[in-house]
mmCIF file of C-alpha atoms in Angstrom:
data_model
loop_
_atom_site.group_PDB
_atom_site.id
_atom_site.type_symbol
_atom_site.label_atom_id
_atom_site.label_comp_id
_atom_site.label_asym_id
_atom_site.label_seq_id
_atom_site.Cartn_x
_atom_site.Cartn_y
_atom_site.Cartn_z
ATOM 1 C CA UNK G 20 3.441 -21.467 -6.330
ATOM 2 C CA UNK G 21 3.842 -18.589 -7.748
ATOM 3 C CA UNK G 22 0.444 -16.861 -5.653
ATOM 4 C CA UNK G 23 2.534 -18.121 -2.543
ATOM 5 C CA UNK G 24 6.341 -16.418 -3.206
ATOM 6 C CA UNK G 25 4.502 -13.468 -4.417
ATOM 7 C CA UNK G 26 2.448 -13.365 -1.288
ATOM 8 C CA UNK G 27 5.542 -14.490 0.835
ATOM 9 C CA UNK G 28 7.813 -11.688 -1.088
ATOM 10 C CA UNK G 29 5.175 -8.814 -0.251
ATOM 11 C CA UNK G 30 5.229 -9.588 3.017
ATOM 12 C CA UNK G 31 9.126 -9.259 3.345
ATOM 13 C CA UNK G 32 8.812 -6.237 1.349
ATOM 14 C CA UNK G 33 6.658 -4.531 3.935
ATOM 15 C CA UNK G 34 7.703 -5.760 6.471
ATOM 16 C CA UNK G 35 11.928 -4.049 5.275
ATOM 17 C CA UNK G 36 9.600 -1.288 4.544
ATOM 18 C CA UNK G 37 8.130 -0.910 7.702
ATOM 19 C CA UNK G 38 11.308 -1.135 9.371
ATOM 20 C CA UNK G 39 12.927 1.398 6.925
ATOM 21 C CA UNK G 40 10.453 3.509 8.581
ATOM 22 C CA UNK G 41 11.902 3.138 12.325
ATOM 23 C CA UNK G 42 15.564 3.230 11.142
ATOM 24 C CA UNK G 43 15.857 5.816 8.511
ATOM 25 C CA UNK G 44 12.317 8.388 9.110
ATOM 26 C CA UNK G 45 13.873 11.319 6.775
ATOM 27 C CA UNK G 46 13.274 9.206 3.603
ATOM 28 C CA UNK G 47 9.735 8.399 5.003
ATOM 29 C CA UNK G 48 8.628 11.643 5.942
ATOM 30 C CA UNK G 49 9.892 12.991 2.580
ATOM 31 C CA UNK G 50 6.767 11.917 1.254
ATOM 32 C CA UNK G 51 4.758 13.273 4.119
ATOM 33 C CA UNK G 52 2.644 15.969 2.340
ATOM 34 C CA UNK G 53 3.452 19.439 3.617
ATOM 35 C CA UNK G 54 -0.137 19.774 4.899
ATOM 36 C CA UNK G 55 -0.527 17.350 7.207
ATOM 37 C CA UNK G 56 0.912 17.862 11.190
ATOM 38 C CA UNK G 57 3.432 15.787 12.498
ATOM 39 C CA UNK G 58 5.000 14.362 9.419
ATOM 40 C CA UNK G 59 7.030 11.967 12.394
ATOM 41 C CA UNK G 60 4.687 10.963 13.948
ATOM 42 C CA UNK G 61 3.446 9.871 10.561
ATOM 43 C CA UNK G 62 5.938 8.296 9.669
ATOM 44 C CA UNK G 63 6.308 6.143 12.937
ATOM 45 C CA UNK G 64 2.772 5.329 12.743
ATOM 46 C CA UNK G 65 2.641 4.175 8.624
ATOM 47 C CA UNK G 66 6.064 2.120 9.978
ATOM 48 C CA UNK G 67 4.213 0.167 12.290
ATOM 49 C CA UNK G 68 1.665 -0.590 10.068
ATOM 50 C CA UNK G 69 3.991 -1.993 7.414
ATOM 51 C CA UNK G 70 5.477 -4.201 10.203
ATOM 52 C CA UNK G 71 2.103 -5.650 11.662
ATOM 53 C CA UNK G 72 0.616 -6.157 7.964
ATOM 54 C CA UNK G 73 3.685 -7.577 6.559
ATOM 55 C CA UNK G 74 3.365 -10.651 9.586
ATOM 56 C CA UNK G 75 0.197 -10.622 8.812
ATOM 57 C CA UNK G 76 1.112 -10.988 4.813
ATOM 58 C CA UNK G 77 3.363 -13.704 6.020
ATOM 59 C CA UNK G 78 1.704 -15.841 8.423
ATOM 60 C CA UNK G 79 -2.260 -15.395 7.862
ATOM 61 C CA UNK G 80 -4.218 -18.633 7.563
ATOM 62 C CA UNK G 81 -5.675 -18.459 4.788
ATOM 63 C CA UNK G 82 -9.281 -17.838 4.942
ATOM 64 C CA UNK G 83 -8.165 -14.624 5.908
ATOM 65 C CA UNK G 84 -5.421 -13.015 3.179
ATOM 66 C CA UNK G 85 -7.877 -11.745 0.991
ATOM 67 C CA UNK G 86 -9.027 -9.396 3.976
ATOM 68 C CA UNK G 87 -5.208 -8.664 4.528
ATOM 69 C CA UNK G 88 -4.494 -8.034 0.741
ATOM 70 C CA UNK G 89 -7.655 -5.859 1.036
ATOM 71 C CA UNK G 90 -6.182 -4.065 4.074
ATOM 72 C CA UNK G 91 -2.855 -3.947 1.977
ATOM 73 C CA UNK G 92 -4.039 -2.766 -1.195
ATOM 74 C CA UNK G 93 -6.230 0.449 0.894
ATOM 75 C CA UNK G 94 -2.981 1.401 2.700
ATOM 76 C CA UNK G 95 -1.223 1.347 -0.563
ATOM 77 C CA UNK G 96 -3.985 3.662 -1.956
ATOM 78 C CA UNK G 97 -3.820 5.976 1.207
ATOM 79 C CA UNK G 98 -0.182 6.556 0.568
ATOM 80 C CA UNK G 99 -0.509 7.622 -2.268
ATOM 81 C CA UNK G 100 -0.860 11.267 -2.123
ATOM 82 C CA UNK G 101 2.501 10.886 -0.128
ATOM 83 C CA UNK G 102 3.527 10.067 -3.326
ATOM 84 C CA UNK G 103 1.969 12.807 -5.549
ATOM 85 C CA UNK G 104 3.082 15.420 -2.675
ATOM 86 C CA UNK G 105 6.525 14.302 -3.610
ATOM 87 C CA UNK G 106 6.690 14.606 -6.339
ATOM 88 C CA UNK G 107 4.636 18.130 -6.888
ATOM 89 C CA UNK G 108 6.701 19.594 -4.774
ATOM 90 C CA UNK G 109 10.232 17.761 -6.379
ATOM 91 C CA UNK G 110 11.498 16.522 -2.883
ATOM 92 C CA UNK G 111 13.902 13.903 -3.158
ATOM 93 C CA UNK G 112 14.300 11.129 -1.279
ATOM 94 C CA UNK G 113 14.824 7.413 -1.684
ATOM 95 C CA UNK G 114 17.554 8.446 -5.020
ATOM 96 C CA UNK G 115 14.416 9.406 -6.073
ATOM 97 C CA UNK G 116 15.678 13.029 -7.403
ATOM 98 C CA UNK G 117 14.177 13.868 -10.795
ATOM 99 C CA UNK G 118 11.035 14.592 -11.665
ATOM 100 C CA UNK G 119 11.211 11.319 -14.472
ATOM 101 C CA UNK G 120 11.689 9.257 -11.034
ATOM 102 C CA UNK G 121 9.587 10.355 -8.594
ATOM 103 C CA UNK G 122 6.607 10.300 -12.257
ATOM 104 C CA UNK G 123 7.936 6.616 -12.310
ATOM 105 C CA UNK G 124 6.997 6.542 -8.630
ATOM 106 C CA UNK G 125 3.560 7.386 -9.437
ATOM 107 C CA UNK G 126 3.069 4.809 -12.042
ATOM 108 C CA UNK G 127 4.618 1.425 -9.647
ATOM 109 C CA UNK G 128 2.005 2.461 -7.074
ATOM 110 C CA UNK G 129 -1.256 0.756 -8.651
ATOM 111 C CA UNK G 130 1.315 -2.506 -9.690
ATOM 112 C CA UNK G 131 1.211 -2.590 -5.810
ATOM 113 C CA UNK G 132 -2.131 -2.430 -5.069
ATOM 114 C CA UNK G 133 -2.854 -5.239 -7.869
ATOM 115 C CA UNK G 134 0.365 -7.271 -6.554
ATOM 116 C CA UNK G 135 -1.677 -7.057 -3.000
ATOM 117 C CA UNK G 136 -4.655 -8.127 -4.023
ATOM 118 C CA UNK G 137 -3.503 -10.899 -6.492
ATOM 119 C CA UNK G 138 -0.845 -11.770 -3.793
ATOM 120 C CA UNK G 139 -3.679 -12.548 -1.187
ATOM 121 C CA UNK G 140 -6.245 -13.652 -3.690
ATOM 122 C CA UNK G 141 -8.113 -10.617 -2.783
ATOM 123 C CA UNK G 142 -9.635 -9.879 -6.347
ATOM 124 C CA UNK G 143 -12.414 -12.456 -5.655
ATOM 125 C CA UNK G 144 -14.082 -10.317 -2.514
ATOM 126 C CA UNK G 145 -13.859 -7.184 -4.223
ATOM 127 C CA UNK G 146 -14.884 -8.808 -7.384
ATOM 128 C CA UNK G 147 -18.116 -10.143 -5.182
ATOM 129 C CA UNK G 148 -18.458 -6.682 -3.362
ATOM 130 C CA UNK G 149 -18.732 -4.771 -6.476
ATOM 131 C CA UNK G 150 -20.687 -7.130 -8.014
ATOM 132 C CA UNK G 151 -23.211 -6.918 -4.705
ATOM 133 C CA UNK G 152 -23.308 -3.081 -4.999
ATOM 134 C CA UNK G 153 -24.193 -3.139 -8.370
ATOM 135 C CA UNK G 154 -26.938 -5.246 -8.166
ATOM 136 C CA UNK G 155 -28.245 -3.827 -5.160
ATOM 137 C CA UNK G 156 -28.075 -0.326 -6.759
ATOM 138 C CA UNK G 157 -30.062 -1.769 -9.486
ATOM 139 C CA UNK G 158 -32.785 -3.133 -7.455
ATOM 140 C CA UNK G 159 -32.918 -0.005 -5.570
ATOM 141 C CA UNK G 160 -33.549 2.227 -8.573
ATOM 142 C CA UNK G 161 -36.688 -0.156 -10.366
#
């Protein structure tokens, strides 16, 4: 029950964030690192991706939820450089107008990754992949 609730909240969070990308793109554009081109396009595409992933988290059958969770976790990892950029450049957005608030946002990102992995039951898949890599690597060295 707790995992289902966490998954539904995650899906709703992603859909809401994705829609917000479309409604207030300037706020999200503040997180696009200055070295990336076309921040407007990046904000639009990332918003659409968040909406699609949020919908998938909400309605995906149990057999594909782990893959969905891994994909959401990957998205959270991929947007992390934007959060770092926002901190380093001191850009205010989403009420993050102090270095302390922006630093706290950085700490929150791994929690989002863990939330996606746990809520979608992706930990066992990730663990199996990791152990398989380690075992395969050990055999190759022998």
